[in-house]
C-alpha cells in the first residue's frame, strides 16, 4: 500500500542531550528519518534541544525547534505548526515518554495529531512490565519469574518467593537507571529505594536471576501489511547480568543451531504482532540457558534503539530510514534496498563477516564509583569493528577503543603465585571494563578455556578463538626477532586481527620498522564491501572494511579525494560535536566536487552512515589502519582538525609517512600543544597567560607555587581533558595532591599555573585561511567561573557581562595568535578575564566542542567553512555573510551522568565530566537560560522552599539573592551560619540542622521532598566533605541545584522571568531568518 | 586436520586452504549458500547431491552436529567450503564436531579460503563444476578433473537416490528438549490446530520420494496425515490404487527435465487427486502441466529470500535451494503463477485450481530457515478435505515486468 495521503506534516521528536544510554545513535536515526520523510514530500517539524546534532541543522527539517523536550514546549509547537502526525519512535526513550504524556493528557487528540509508528497502546504494552508480561503469557512466550511492586513493602514481600540474587528493574527508565542485582536483603532494600525513585511511575519489576545465561537481541521490522522481517541477530559476549549497552556484542549470533534461532525468530514476530507495533523497528532481547536451551524474553523496545543503529551499521540495512517510510504507510515490498539498488527492502540481510561492538567507559572520571558492570548501563560510547573472523573483528575492535593500553595483557599483576592467581580470578569473575585483558592474560598464564569459561560464564566458543590468538602471539614473542618471522606467520597474525603495534612489541621492534617490513613483504589488507546480502547481489554502496585476504573489491577511483578522519568512540571530552564537524566537512567537500573518504569506527554516528561520504572506511583510527587507507587512496590530503584529539594525535606520524595534512600544519599544532614552546610564543606576542612553570620535583613545585602565588592549578603534563587537574590552596594541599594524584618525574613534569580566582572564562572559535584572513565564529562567555571545565560550564552567545573593550581585545589576541600559528581551518581559544585583565588559558588548533552550538546560533557553518579553507579556498572567495546581531540569546548548558555513578560528587571542577549539552534560545538572557535549564532536566520550581548555603566569600552577594527569592514567594531555609547572617539583613529564613548536627537535618528535609531548589557554594576540602551527602541527596531526588554564584544569579533571573510570563517557542529558521525546507542540495 | 586442501574450478580458478572432514577428493557443481544458521540441515538435504556447497557466512562448526538437525540420515553434499572452521563446538545440543561427522561420511571440507571471492566469482560467472581435493596433485590435473565432472544440466539425480520400496511415515515433527511446545510454546503454528480437526479421520497422502527432507513429511503428519512414501518410479495406477486423499511431490537434486518418467506419472494423476509439490516436485508439476524449466545462473540458496503470495500480497521470508526454475511464460494458459520472488521475479509458486494441484519452488518446511510458509501444509490439507477448498482466486497472477533469471 503506498504512502497515506492524509500524512502531510509530521512532528518528529529527537532524544535531547547525549546522556549515558542515549547517545549519538539517535542523531543517526533522527537524521535518516528527517531525510526519508522529506524524500516523500512530507513536511517535517523537529523538536530537539541538542544543538550538537546533524538533525537540527536549519536546512534539514522544514521547522527546527531547539526547545526543551517537555509537554509545554511540545504543545506550543503543535499549536504553532499544526502537524497532522507525530512520529515518536526515532528519539529513544525521551521521545517515547513525551509522546506518551502528550497522548495521555489528551493534547494530541485536542489538536488532531495522530501517533504514527507506534500507538499509545503499543508503547504501554511494551514499556509497562506488567502489561508486557500479560501479553507474553497470552502468546506463550516465556519470561523470567517476576512480580511488579509499587512500594518497598510489596517488593520485600514478593522477593521471599523469588529469592536472591534478585534483579530489580524500574519501569520507564533509560539504560536501566536505578536498577541492579541484589545478592542480599540489604542490597535489595537499597536498590529498590533507588529504583522506586528513578521510575517515573514509581513501579519496579523484581525478577528471578538469569545471571550467566546467554543474551541475544533481534532487530525486527514490521509494516502495515503485516510483513515482518528480522534485520540482524546479535549475541552478547558478556552473559546476562551485564547490560547490553555495556557488553561486547557480536553479529551475527554465533552459538545457535537453526532450531534455536528460529524459535527466537518466531517469538520475535509473535511479540511485535501481539504488542501491536504496526510499522517500524523494534528491538527484542532474549536470554538462553546454555545448559538446556531454555529461553525467555527479557524486553522489547518498540522503537529504533542503540542496537538498531548497530544492526544498521553491521548489515548495511538502514532501519531508521525504512521505519520512517513504513510509518508513512509504505509496505516493505514497495521499498528498495539502497545497497543493491534493484532488490527489495523486504528481505532479511545476511552478512559474510563478523561484527564486534565494544563499549567505551569513563570510570576514571568518577573516583569512588563502583566499576563493576551490572544491569544498569554506564558506558559512554562504543566502537564497532568488522572482520572476516570473530577474532579479527574482536582485536580490531579492541584497538579501535583508543585506550593507551595497546598490549594484549593486563598491567603487571600482584607478585607471588597465590596473590597473582587471585588477582587473575577476580579480574575474570567480576565483570569490569578491563575483563577482556584479564582473559588474554589468563590464557597467557596457561589457564584453560574451561577455567576461564567457568569464571566468566562467557561462551567457550568465543574464548577458544581468543585463546588461539594468544597462543599465536606468545609463539611470536618467543621468536628471536623480525628476521625469524615467516611470511606465513605474519599473514596469520594479521588475519587474527593483531595490530602492527602489538606485533612490533612482541618482536621488540618499533611499529614503524615492523610496518615497513610487513609492507615490503607485500602483506597488505584488502578491502571488502558491506552489502546486506553476503555477495549474492552486486553492491553499489562503497561501505568498506579491511581484512587480510585475497580479493580487493573496491579499487580507488582517480578522482580528487579528501580523507576525513573521524573522532572514534564517544567519550567524555570528545563527544558527538566532533562527529557533527566531520559530517559537515563531508557535505561541504562533496558539494565542492571532491570525493570524500571518511574513516571512523563509531557505529552510533551520522559520519558512519554510508550516504554521508562518498566512501566509508569502517576502520580503527590508529596510525596503521589510517595509513593503509591513505596509501591506497592517495588523497590530496587528510583532515585532522575536526575529529577532536584522535586525529590530531596522528598528524605528525601521518605527515612523516608522507600523507599531506590539510590545513594547519602538524608543527603549528605541536607548537600550540607543547606548553614550553607555546609559553614562549605568547611571551613573544606580548599575550598574557597565568604565571606558570613545570616542576620535576616536589621542591620545584613548591617554589613555583610560591612564585606564582596560591591558589594554584596543578596537572600532570601527560594528561588530556583536564584529567587529574586540581586547584590547590596551600603547600600542604600541594604535597597531598602529589601523593594522591600527580606523579612528578623528569619525563612527566607537573604543570603549575596561578589559579585565576573569580575570573570569567571565555571560548572563542574562529576560522582562518591560507592568506591569513580570519573570521571570528563566536565569542562565548561562560556562566560558571574559570576553574569549571569549559566543557562543563554553561555559556552564552553573545557574552552577557563582559565589556565591549575586553571582547575586542580577546578577538584581537585570537586573530594574532591564529596568524602566528598560520592556522588554516578552525581554532579555539579559551581566555580567562580577571579584573578586566585578559589571560590565555589554552589554544586548541582544531574544531572545538562549541562549533555546532556556535554554528546553530549564528547560522555560519564553521565546520563546512573550515573544510573548504583547508582545501585552499579563501574567506574572500566564500564571501560569508557579515557578522550579524541576533534578537535572540543562545545559552548552552551541560548535562552530567552523576546519577549513574553512585558516590560521585556533583561539584564542578577543572576536570570535564558532562556527557552532553543543550541549547536554550530566547529573546532575553533570562528566558534563554530558563529554557536551557528545563532542557537539561533542571525543572525550575514556581514556588516552594529554597535551601541556601554559601561559602563566606559569597555571603555578601547572598542577601540580594535571598530578597529576590522571597519577593517571588519562595520560603528560605539555611544552616545556622547563613541563617544568622540573613537574619541580620532582616530576611526571614528558617534554620535547619547540618547533617553533623544530627536528625532532623537538611538531608532528611530533601529526602522528604520538602526542598524545591538548592543553592550551595562551597570551598575547602572539609566543607566539601561535610556538604557532600547534601548534594548527593539533592541529585537523587532530582531537585535542581546550583553550586556557583554566577550560575545562581542566572537562575534567580530565570525564575523571575518565568514568574513574569510564559516562554514562547522559537524555531531555528525564525531565529536565523533563513528560508526553511530548502530541498536537500546533495545532503548539504 | 590442517592438511592442505584445494578447490579447483573448471575455469581454472584455484582456492587453496586447509582440510577438515575427510581427507579425500570429490567433484561436483560448486554453489553457495547464504544462511548463517543450520549448516547440518543443509548438508543432509538430498537436494545437494552432486554439489560442493560454499557457505557465505564465515564461522562454521560452531555448534557441532547432533542427531536431530538431520534431514536424511547422513551428509549428502559432495564437499563443503568455508572461511573459518571451529573444531571446538559450543552447544548444549552438540554430539560431535562437524569435522568428525563429515570425516565419518567420507566428505571433504576446505577452510581458510577467501569464500567471498569465490561467491562473487560464482555470482558473476555462474555455478561452476569443481573438484575439492586433499591429494597432492598438480593444479593443472585438478582443473582437468573439474572439467570432467558431469554437467548438472540433463542429469536425473533424483531417481537413483529415491527409496527402493514404499513405506509408511508416521513420525511427527521432532522437537529438541526445550522447544517442546507444551513447555515453551512454539508460537503461532496453524498446523497444530489443523491436526486436531483431523485426528478423527486422518487423510492419506502418498509422497513421491525424489530425495526428500524428513521435515516435510513430519509436517504432513503433524497436519493430520498418514503418509506412504513411494519410489520415484512407482506407477501412477498403483498410487491411485492406494486410494490417497492427496499426492505429495518432494524436493530433490538434479535437472527436472531429465526426470521424464516422473512427468508422465504426474500427468496421469492430475485431476484425479489433489497434488502438492515442493522444489523439484514443483518443477516436475510444471513440466507435467506442459511448462518449461531452465537452469539459473547460480540459483537461490539461502534462508532470506522474499516471496510474495500474489493472492494476498503478503511476503514470506523463505528457505530456498534450487538451481533450476520454472519459466513463467511457459505456463500461460496451463497454470497460474501464485508466488513470485521479489528479488529477481522468478516463479516461486503455481497452481492449476481446476486440477486441484499447487506447488512452490521454495521450502515451506524450512529447516534451515524461517517458518513463515509452514501454513502451506495446512493449505494442502484443506484441499484434500472431501468438501475440497479452493487454492487461489484465479487470475491472481501478477507477473513482474520482466523476470530476471537469478
Ligand atoms: N532476570 C535477569 N537476570 C540477570 N540479568 C538480567 C535479568 N534481566 C535483565 N538482565 C540484564 O540487565 C540488562 C538490562 O535489562 P533490560 O531489561 O534490557 O533493561 P534496559 O531497558 O535498561 O535495556 C540486560 O541487558 C541483561 O543483561
Ligand atoms: N590558571 C587557571 N585559572 C583558572 N582556571 C583554569 C586555569 N587553567 C585552567 N583552568 C580551568 O580548567 C579548565 C581546563 O583547562 P584546559 O587548559 O582548558 O584543559 P583541557 O585541555 O582539558 O581543556 C579550563 O576550562 C578552565 O576552566
Ligand atoms: Mg535492554
Ligand atoms: Mg580547554
Coordinates of C-alpha atoms and ligand atoms in Angstrom, one line a residue, chain A residues 645 675 689-691 712-713 715 719-723 725 727 753-757 759 761 763 782 784-793 828 830-832 839-844 846 849 909-912, ligand 2:
Chain A
X645 CA 42.2 14.9 19.7
X675 CA 53.5 24.1 26.9
X689 CA 48.9 33.8 30.4
X690 CA 48.7 32.8 34.1
X691 CA 52.2 32.8 35.5
X712 CA 47.4 27.2 42.0
X713 CA 46.1 25.0 39.3
X715 CA 48.0 19.0 36.5
X719 CA 47.0 14.1 30.6
X720 CA 44.2 15.5 28.5
X721 CA 40.7 16.5 29.0
X722 CA 41.5 18.1 32.4
X723 CA 42.3 14.6 33.8
X725 CA 43.6 18.7 37.3
X727 CA 43.1 23.6 42.4
X753 CA 49.6 27.7 37.0
X754 CA 48.5 30.5 39.1
X755 CA 44.8 29.9 39.6
X756 CA 42.7 32.8 38.4
X757 CA 40.0 33.1 41.1
X759 CA 37.7 35.0 36.6
X761 CA 36.1 32.3 31.2
X763 CA 35.6 30.5 24.5
X782 CA 30.9 31.0 30.5
X784 CA 30.5 29.4 35.8
X785 CA 33.8 31.0 36.9
X786 CA 37.1 29.8 35.4
X787 CA 38.0 26.7 37.2
X788 CA 34.9 24.9 35.9
X789 CA 36.0 23.0 32.8
X790 CA 34.9 24.8 29.6
X791 CA 33.1 21.6 28.6
X792 CA 31.0 21.6 31.8
X793 CA 30.3 25.3 32.1
X828 CA 39.5 27.6 19.6
X830 CA 40.0 29.8 26.0
X831 CA 40.5 33.0 27.8
X832 CA 40.0 34.0 31.4
X839 CA 44.7 35.8 30.1
X840 CA 45.0 33.0 27.5
X841 CA 44.3 29.6 29.1
X842 CA 44.9 27.4 26.1
X843 CA 44.7 27.2 22.3
X844 CA 43.2 24.3 20.5
X846 CA 41.2 22.3 15.9
X849 CA 33.1 21.3 21.3
X909 CA 35.8 21.5 38.6
X910 CA 38.6 21.6 36.1
X911 CA 38.0 18.0 35.0
X912 CA 35.3 17.6 32.5
Ligands
LIG2 N1 45.1 29.2 35.5 C1 43.8 28.9 35.6 N2 43.0 29.6 36.3 C2 41.6 29.2 36.5 N3 41.1 28.2 35.8 C3 41.9 27.5 35.0 C4 43.2 27.8 34.8 N4 43.7 26.9 33.9 C5 42.7 26.1 33.6 N5 41.6 26.4 34.2 C6 40.3 25.8 34.1 O1 40.5 24.4 33.8 C7 39.7 24.0 32.6 C8 40.5 23.0 31.8 O2 41.8 23.5 31.5 P1 42.3 23.4 30.0 O3 43.6 24.0 29.9 O4 41.2 24.0 29.1 O5 42.4 21.8 29.8 P2 41.6 21.0 28.7 O6 42.7 20.6 27.7 O7 41.1 19.9 29.5 O8 40.6 21.8 28.0 C9 39.5 25.3 31.9 O9 38.4 25.2 31.1 C10 39.4 26.4 33.0 O10 38.1 26.4 33.5

